[in-house]
Coordinates of C-alpha atoms in Angstrom, one line a residue:
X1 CA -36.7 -7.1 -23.6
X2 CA -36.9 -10.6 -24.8
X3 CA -39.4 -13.0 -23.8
X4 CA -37.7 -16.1 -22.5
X5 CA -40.9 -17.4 -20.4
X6 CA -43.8 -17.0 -22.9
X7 CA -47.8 -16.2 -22.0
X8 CA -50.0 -19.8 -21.9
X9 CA -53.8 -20.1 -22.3
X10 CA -55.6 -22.9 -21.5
X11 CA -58.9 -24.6 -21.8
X12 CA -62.1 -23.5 -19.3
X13 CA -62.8 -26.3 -17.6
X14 CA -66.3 -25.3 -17.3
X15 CA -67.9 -21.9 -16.8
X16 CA -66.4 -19.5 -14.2
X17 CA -63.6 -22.6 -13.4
X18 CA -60.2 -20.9 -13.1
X19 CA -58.7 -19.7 -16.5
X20 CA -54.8 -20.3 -17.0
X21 CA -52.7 -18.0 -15.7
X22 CA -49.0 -17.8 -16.5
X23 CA -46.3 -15.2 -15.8
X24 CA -44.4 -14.3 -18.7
X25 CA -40.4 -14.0 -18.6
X26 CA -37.9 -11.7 -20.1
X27 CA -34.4 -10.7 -20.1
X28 CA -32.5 -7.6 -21.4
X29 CA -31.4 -7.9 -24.9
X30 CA -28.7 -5.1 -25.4
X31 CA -28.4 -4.2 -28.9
X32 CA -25.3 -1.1 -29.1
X33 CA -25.5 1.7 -31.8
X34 CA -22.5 1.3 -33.8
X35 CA -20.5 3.5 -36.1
X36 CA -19.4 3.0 -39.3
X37 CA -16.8 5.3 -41.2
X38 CA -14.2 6.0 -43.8
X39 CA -12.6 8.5 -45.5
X40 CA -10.2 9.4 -48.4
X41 CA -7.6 12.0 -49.3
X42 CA -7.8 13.4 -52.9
X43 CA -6.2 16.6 -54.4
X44 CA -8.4 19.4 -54.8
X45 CA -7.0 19.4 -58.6
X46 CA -8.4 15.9 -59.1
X47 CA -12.0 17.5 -57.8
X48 CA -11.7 20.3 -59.6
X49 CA -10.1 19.2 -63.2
X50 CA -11.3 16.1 -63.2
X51 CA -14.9 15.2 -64.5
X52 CA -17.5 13.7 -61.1
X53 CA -14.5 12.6 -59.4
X54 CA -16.3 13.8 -56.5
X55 CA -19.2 12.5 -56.8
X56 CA -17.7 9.4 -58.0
X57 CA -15.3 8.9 -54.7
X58 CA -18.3 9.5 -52.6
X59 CA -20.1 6.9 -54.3
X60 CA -18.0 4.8 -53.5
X61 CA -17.2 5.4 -50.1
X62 CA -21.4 4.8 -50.0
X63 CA -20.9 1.3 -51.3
X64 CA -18.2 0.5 -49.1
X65 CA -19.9 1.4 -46.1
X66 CA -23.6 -0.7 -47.1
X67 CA -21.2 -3.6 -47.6
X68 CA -19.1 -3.6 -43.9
X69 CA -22.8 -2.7 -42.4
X70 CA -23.7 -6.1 -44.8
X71 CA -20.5 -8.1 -43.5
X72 CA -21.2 -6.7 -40.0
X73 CA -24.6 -7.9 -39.8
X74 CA -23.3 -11.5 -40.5
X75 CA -20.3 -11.6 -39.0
X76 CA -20.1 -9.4 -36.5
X77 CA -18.5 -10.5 -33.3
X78 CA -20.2 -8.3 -30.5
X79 CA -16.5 -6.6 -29.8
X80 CA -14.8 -3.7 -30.3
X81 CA -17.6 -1.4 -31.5
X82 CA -18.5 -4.3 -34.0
X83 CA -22.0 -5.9 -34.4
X84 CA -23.3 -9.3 -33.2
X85 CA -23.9 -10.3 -36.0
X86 CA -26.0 -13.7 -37.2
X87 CA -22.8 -16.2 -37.0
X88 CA -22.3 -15.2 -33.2
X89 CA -25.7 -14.9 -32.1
X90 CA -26.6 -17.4 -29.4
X91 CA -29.5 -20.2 -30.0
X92 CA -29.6 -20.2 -33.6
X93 CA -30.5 -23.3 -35.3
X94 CA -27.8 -25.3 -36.8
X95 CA -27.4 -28.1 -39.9
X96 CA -24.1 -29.8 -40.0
X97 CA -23.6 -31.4 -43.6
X98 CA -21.2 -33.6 -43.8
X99 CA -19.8 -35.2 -47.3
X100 CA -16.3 -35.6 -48.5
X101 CA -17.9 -35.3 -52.4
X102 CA -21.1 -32.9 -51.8
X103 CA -23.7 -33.5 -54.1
X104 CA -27.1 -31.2 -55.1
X105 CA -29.5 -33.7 -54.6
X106 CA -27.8 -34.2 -51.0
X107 CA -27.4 -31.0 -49.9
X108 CA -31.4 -30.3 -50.7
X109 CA -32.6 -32.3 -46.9
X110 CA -30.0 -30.5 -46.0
X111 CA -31.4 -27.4 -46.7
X112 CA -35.1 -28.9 -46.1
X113 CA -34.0 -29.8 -42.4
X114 CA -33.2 -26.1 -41.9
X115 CA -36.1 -24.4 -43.2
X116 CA -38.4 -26.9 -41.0
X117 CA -36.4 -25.9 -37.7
X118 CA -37.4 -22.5 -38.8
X119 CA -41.1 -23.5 -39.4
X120 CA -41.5 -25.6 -36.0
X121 CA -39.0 -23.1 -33.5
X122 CA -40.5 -19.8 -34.5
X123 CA -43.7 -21.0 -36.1
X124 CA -42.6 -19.0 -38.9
X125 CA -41.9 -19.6 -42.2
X126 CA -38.3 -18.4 -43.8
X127 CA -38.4 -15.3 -46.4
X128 CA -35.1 -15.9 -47.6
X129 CA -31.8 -18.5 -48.0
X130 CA -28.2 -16.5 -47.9
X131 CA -25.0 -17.7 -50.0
X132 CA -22.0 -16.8 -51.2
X133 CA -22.7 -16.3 -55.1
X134 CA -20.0 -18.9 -56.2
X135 CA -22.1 -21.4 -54.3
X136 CA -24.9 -20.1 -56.3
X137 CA -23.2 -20.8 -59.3
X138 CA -22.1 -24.5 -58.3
X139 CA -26.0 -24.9 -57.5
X140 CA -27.8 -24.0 -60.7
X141 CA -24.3 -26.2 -62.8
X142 CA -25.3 -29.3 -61.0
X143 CA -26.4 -32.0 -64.0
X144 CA -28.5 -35.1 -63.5
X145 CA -27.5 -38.1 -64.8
X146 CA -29.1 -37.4 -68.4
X147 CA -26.5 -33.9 -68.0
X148 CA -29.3 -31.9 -67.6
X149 CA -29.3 -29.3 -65.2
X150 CA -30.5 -29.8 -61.7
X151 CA -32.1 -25.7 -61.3
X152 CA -33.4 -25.0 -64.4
X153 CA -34.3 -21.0 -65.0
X154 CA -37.7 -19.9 -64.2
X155 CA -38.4 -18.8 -67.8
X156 CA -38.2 -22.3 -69.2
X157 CA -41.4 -23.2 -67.4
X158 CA -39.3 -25.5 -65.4
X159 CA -40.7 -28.9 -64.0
X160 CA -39.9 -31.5 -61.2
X161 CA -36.7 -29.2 -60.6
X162 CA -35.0 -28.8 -57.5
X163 CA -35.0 -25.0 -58.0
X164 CA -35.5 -22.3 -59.9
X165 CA -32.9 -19.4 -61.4
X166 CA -33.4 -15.9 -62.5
X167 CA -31.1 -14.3 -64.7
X168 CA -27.7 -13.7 -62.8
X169 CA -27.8 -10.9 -60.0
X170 CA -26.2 -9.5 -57.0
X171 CA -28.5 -7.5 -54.5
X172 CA -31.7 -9.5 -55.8
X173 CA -33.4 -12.6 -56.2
X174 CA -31.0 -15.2 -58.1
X175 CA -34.0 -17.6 -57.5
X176 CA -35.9 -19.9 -55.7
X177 CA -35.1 -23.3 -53.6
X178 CA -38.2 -25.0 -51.6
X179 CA -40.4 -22.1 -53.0
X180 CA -38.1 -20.0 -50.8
X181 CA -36.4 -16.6 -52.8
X182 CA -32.5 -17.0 -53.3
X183 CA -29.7 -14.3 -52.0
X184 CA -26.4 -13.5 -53.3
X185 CA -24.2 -12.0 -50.7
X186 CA -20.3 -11.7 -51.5
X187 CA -19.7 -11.4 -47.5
X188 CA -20.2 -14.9 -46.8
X189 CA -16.9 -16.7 -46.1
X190 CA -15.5 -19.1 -47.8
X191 CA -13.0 -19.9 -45.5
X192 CA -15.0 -21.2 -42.3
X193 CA -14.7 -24.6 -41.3
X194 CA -11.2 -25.8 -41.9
X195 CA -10.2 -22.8 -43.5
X196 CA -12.3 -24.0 -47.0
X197 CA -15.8 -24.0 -45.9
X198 CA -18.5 -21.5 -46.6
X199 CA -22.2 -21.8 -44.7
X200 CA -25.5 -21.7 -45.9
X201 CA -28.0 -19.0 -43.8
X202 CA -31.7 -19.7 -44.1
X203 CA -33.6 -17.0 -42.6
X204 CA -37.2 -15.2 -41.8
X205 CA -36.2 -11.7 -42.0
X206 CA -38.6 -9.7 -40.4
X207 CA -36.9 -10.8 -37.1
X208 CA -33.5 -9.6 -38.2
X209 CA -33.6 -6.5 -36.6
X210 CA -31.9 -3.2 -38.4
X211 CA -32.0 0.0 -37.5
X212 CA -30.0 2.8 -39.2
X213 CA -31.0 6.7 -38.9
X214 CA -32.3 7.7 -42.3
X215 CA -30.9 11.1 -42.6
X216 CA -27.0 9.5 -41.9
X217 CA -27.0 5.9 -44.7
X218 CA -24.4 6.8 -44.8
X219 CA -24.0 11.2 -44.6
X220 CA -21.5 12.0 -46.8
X221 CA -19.3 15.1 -46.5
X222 CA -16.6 17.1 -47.6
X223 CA -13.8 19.2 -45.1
X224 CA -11.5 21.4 -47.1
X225 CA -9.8 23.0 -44.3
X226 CA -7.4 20.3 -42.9
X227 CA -5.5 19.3 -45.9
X228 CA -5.7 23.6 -47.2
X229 CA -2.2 23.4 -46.6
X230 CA -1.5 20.8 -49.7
X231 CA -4.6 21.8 -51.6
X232 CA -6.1 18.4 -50.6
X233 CA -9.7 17.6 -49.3
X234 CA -11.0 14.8 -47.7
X235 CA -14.0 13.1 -48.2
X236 CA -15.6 11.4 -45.5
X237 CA -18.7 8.6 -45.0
X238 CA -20.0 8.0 -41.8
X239 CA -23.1 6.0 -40.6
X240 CA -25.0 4.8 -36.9
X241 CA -26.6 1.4 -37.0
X242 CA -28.1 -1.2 -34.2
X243 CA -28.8 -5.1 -35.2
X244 CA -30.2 -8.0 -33.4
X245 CA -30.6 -11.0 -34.4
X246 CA -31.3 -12.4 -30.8
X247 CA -34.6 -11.6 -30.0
X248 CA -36.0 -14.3 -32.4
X249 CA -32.8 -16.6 -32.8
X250 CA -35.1 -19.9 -34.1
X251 CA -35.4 -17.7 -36.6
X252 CA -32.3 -18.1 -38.3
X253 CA -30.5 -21.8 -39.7
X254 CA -26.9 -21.8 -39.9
X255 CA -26.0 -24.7 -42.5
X256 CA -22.2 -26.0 -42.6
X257 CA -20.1 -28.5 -42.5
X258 CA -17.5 -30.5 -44.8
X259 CA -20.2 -30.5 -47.2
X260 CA -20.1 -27.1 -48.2
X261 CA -16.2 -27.2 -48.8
X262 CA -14.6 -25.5 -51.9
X263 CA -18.2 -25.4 -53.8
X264 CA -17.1 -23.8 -56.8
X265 CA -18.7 -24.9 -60.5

């Protein structure tokens, strides 16, 4: 259930006065377990000549499937055994930039204004922004007036920045803006908004809800039997998953707009 009519308290008026009593409201939040799953083909000569080719398909397969769970989980669309994922979830909080000629310092309310609908919706504060890593990059390239950069990296002992970078990364902190840890995630589009627009996602994650069952993330296996015929095996990842972002949606800031068009450095 989500709560859609909260609990209240009130003040005692005075002793044994009547205490405030309120009724809380829910409705049914359906959140469908969804499979994930792909396979591949190889000859049983490439497995059996060939040095980890196994181990190396499978591997892969792995990656594949943690990064369509990763592009589900942000743009699923709710149909057709698919996720809903943050982009489609209803009553999120949104930040429309607009700018023909997007600048750093301008973008930074921006980004400001979405944290603080985080901070005053869910009374929560956000764990994490999401981008696309080439807006990363056009971020910490961004030059003042004296050509010095905007972001400056954390080791520097950086002051009066606008941000923070670590060492370039992918799955990790890439750094800091408003004290708030940086993201990287290759899934989000650059083609939104008039086919050249990508979008910002400022988030508290503990109300992103995931669930996967640890013994399949993802199972792996291997059927020899139904390509025996042409000596080939197939290899095979496979993996069940829920996710909600709609329990909490004031949890989540979708920033877009013109202003994040064709942000490259």
């Amino acid at each position: 259930p989500r709560i859609t009519t909260p609990t209240s308290v009130g003040v005692q008026t005075a002793e044994n006065a009547a205490v405030t009593e309120s009724d809380p409201d829910d409705t049914l939040l359906q959140v469908p377990v969804n499979t994930i799953a792909g396979f591949v083909d190889i000859s049983r000569q490439s497995i059996e000549r060939g040095e980890l080719v196994e181990q190396v398909v499978l591997a892969d397969l792995a990656s594949a499937y943690n990064a369509a769970l990763d592009a589900q989980v942000l743009n699923g669309t709710g149909l057709n055994g698919q996720h809903l994922g943050i982009r489609a979830t209803s009553g999120v909080n949104t930040v429309t930039y607009t700018d023909a000629s997007p600048t750093l310092p301008e973008l930074y309310p921006q980004l400001a204004k979405a944290a603080g609908l985080i901070v005053s919706g869910r009374f929560a504060g956000p764990s994490h922004f999401v981008m696309h890593p080439t807006t990363w990059a056009w971020v910490v390239s961004r030059l003042d007036a004296d050509n010095r950069p905007l972001v400056l990296p954390d080791g520097q002992g950086p002051a009066n920045s606008l941000g923070t970078a670590e060492a370039p990364t992918y799955g990790g902190f890439a750094g800091n803006l408003l004290g708030v840890p940086v993201v990287l995630d290759a899934n989000v589009g650059l083609t939104y908004g008039g086919g050249t627009e990508t979008e910002i996602y400022v988030v508290a994650a503990a109300d992103m809800m995931l669930w996967e069952d640890p013994s399949l993330a993802p199972a792996q296996l291997r059927f020899d039997e139904p390509g025996s015929a042409n000596l080939t095996v197939r290899l095979l990842a496979y993996g069940y998953s829920a996710f909600t972002a709609g329990r909490q949606p004031k949890a989540v800031s979708v920033v877009s707009g013109t202003g994040l068009a064709a942000l490259t450095p």
